[in-house]
PDB file of C-alpha atoms in Angstrom:
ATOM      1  CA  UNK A   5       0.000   0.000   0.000  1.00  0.00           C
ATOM      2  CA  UNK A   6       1.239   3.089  -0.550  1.00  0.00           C
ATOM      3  CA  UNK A   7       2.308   5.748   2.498  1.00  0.00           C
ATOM      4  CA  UNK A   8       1.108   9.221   2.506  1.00  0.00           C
ATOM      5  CA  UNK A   9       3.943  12.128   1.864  1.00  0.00           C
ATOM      6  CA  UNK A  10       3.916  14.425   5.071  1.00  0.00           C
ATOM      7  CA  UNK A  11       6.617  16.491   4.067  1.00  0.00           C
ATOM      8  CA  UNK A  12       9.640  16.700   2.014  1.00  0.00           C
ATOM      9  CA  UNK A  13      12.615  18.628   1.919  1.00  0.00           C
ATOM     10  CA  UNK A  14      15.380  18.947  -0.650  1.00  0.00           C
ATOM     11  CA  UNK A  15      19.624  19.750   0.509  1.00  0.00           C
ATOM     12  CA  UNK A  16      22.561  20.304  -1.433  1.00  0.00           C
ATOM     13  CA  UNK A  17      25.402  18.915  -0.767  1.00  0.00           C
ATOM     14  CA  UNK A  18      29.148  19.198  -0.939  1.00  0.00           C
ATOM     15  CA  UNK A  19      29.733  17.168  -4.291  1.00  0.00           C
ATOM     16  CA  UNK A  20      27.104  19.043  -6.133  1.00  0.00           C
ATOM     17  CA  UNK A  21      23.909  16.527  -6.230  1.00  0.00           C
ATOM     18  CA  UNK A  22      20.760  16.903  -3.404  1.00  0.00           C
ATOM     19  CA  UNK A  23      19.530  15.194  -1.055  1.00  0.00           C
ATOM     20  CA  UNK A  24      15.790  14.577  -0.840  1.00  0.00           C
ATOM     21  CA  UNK A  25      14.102  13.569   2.671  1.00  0.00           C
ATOM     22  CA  UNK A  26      10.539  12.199   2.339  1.00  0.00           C
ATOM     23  CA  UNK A  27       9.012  11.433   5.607  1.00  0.00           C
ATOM     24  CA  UNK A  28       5.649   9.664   5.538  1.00  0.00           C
ATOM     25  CA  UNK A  29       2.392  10.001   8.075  1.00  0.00           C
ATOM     26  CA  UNK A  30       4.092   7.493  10.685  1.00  0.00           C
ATOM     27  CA  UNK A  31       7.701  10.082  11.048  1.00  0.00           C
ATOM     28  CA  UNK A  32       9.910   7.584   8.575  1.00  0.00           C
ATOM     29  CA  UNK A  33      12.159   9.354   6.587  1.00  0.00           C
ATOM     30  CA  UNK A  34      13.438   8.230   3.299  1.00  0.00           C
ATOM     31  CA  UNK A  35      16.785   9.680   2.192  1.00  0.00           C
ATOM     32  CA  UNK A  36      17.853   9.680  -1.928  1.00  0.00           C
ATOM     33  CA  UNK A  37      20.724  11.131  -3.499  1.00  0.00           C
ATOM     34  CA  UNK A  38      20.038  13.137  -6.947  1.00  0.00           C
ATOM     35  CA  UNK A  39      21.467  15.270  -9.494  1.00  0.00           C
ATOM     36  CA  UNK A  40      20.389  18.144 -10.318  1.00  0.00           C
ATOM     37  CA  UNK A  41      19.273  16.410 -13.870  1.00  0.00           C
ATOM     38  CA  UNK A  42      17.107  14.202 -11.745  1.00  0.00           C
ATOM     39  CA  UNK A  43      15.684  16.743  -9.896  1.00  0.00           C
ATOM     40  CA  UNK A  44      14.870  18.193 -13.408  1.00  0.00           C
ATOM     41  CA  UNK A  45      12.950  15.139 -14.324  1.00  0.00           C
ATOM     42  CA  UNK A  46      11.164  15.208 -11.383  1.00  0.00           C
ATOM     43  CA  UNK A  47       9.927  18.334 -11.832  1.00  0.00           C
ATOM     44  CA  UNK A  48       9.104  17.851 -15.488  1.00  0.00           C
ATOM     45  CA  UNK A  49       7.143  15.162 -14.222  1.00  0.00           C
ATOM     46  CA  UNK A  50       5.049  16.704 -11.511  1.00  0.00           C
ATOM     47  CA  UNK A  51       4.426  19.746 -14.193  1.00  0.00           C
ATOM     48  CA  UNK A  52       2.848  17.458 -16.444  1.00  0.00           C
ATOM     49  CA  UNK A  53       0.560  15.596 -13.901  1.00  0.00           C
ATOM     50  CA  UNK A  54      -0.316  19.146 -12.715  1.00  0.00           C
ATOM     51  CA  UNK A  55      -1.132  20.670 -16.242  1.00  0.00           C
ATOM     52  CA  UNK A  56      -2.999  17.475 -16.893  1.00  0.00           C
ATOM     53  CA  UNK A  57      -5.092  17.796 -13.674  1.00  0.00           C
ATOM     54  CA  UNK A  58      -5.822  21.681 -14.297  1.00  0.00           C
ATOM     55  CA  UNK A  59      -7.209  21.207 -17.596  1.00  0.00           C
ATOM     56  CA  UNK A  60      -9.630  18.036 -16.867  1.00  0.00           C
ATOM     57  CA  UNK A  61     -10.939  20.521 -14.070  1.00  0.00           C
ATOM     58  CA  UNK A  62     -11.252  23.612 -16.360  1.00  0.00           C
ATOM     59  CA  UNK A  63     -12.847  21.211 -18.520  1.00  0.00           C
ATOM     60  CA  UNK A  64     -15.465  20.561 -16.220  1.00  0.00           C
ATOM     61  CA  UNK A  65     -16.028  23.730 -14.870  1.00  0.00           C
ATOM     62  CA  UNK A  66     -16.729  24.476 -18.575  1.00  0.00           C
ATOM     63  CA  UNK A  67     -19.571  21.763 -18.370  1.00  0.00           C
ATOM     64  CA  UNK A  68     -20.706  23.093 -15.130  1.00  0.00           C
ATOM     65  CA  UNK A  69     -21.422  26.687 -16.971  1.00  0.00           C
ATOM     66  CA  UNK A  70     -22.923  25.850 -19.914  1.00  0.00           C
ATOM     67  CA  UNK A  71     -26.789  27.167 -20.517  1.00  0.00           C
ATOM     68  CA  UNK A  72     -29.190  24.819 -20.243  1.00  0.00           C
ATOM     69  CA  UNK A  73     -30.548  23.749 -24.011  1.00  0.00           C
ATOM     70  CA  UNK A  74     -34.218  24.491 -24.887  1.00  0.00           C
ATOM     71  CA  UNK A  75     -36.328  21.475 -26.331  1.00  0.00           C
TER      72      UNK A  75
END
């Protein structure tokens, strides 16, 4: 199952990559080790599934406006 993200953080360190910390809803903390292309990726990523999600609900707040039709 999957754990829910309770916060993240994101440090550079000395040989020029980042460390990410993701600690779940029970306090465990996950520690990865990234470049700064990676990171890129990442946020690539999360722009898409953002940009995907905004216009599915513009979409249907479109719906939700439309005039009724007259029969």
């Amino acid at each position: 199952m999957a754990r829910t993200l309770a916060q993240f953080s994101i440090t550079p360190d000395s040989d020029g990559d980042y460390t990410l910390h993701l600690e779940d809803d029970d306090g465990e903390t996950l520690e990865f080790t990234a470049s700064f292309e990676q990171l890129d990726l990442i946020v690539e990523a999360i722009e898409d599934v953002i940009e995907g999600d905004e216009e599915d609900a513009l979409a249907g707040d479109d719906d939700d406006d439309a005039e009724p039709e007259d029969d």
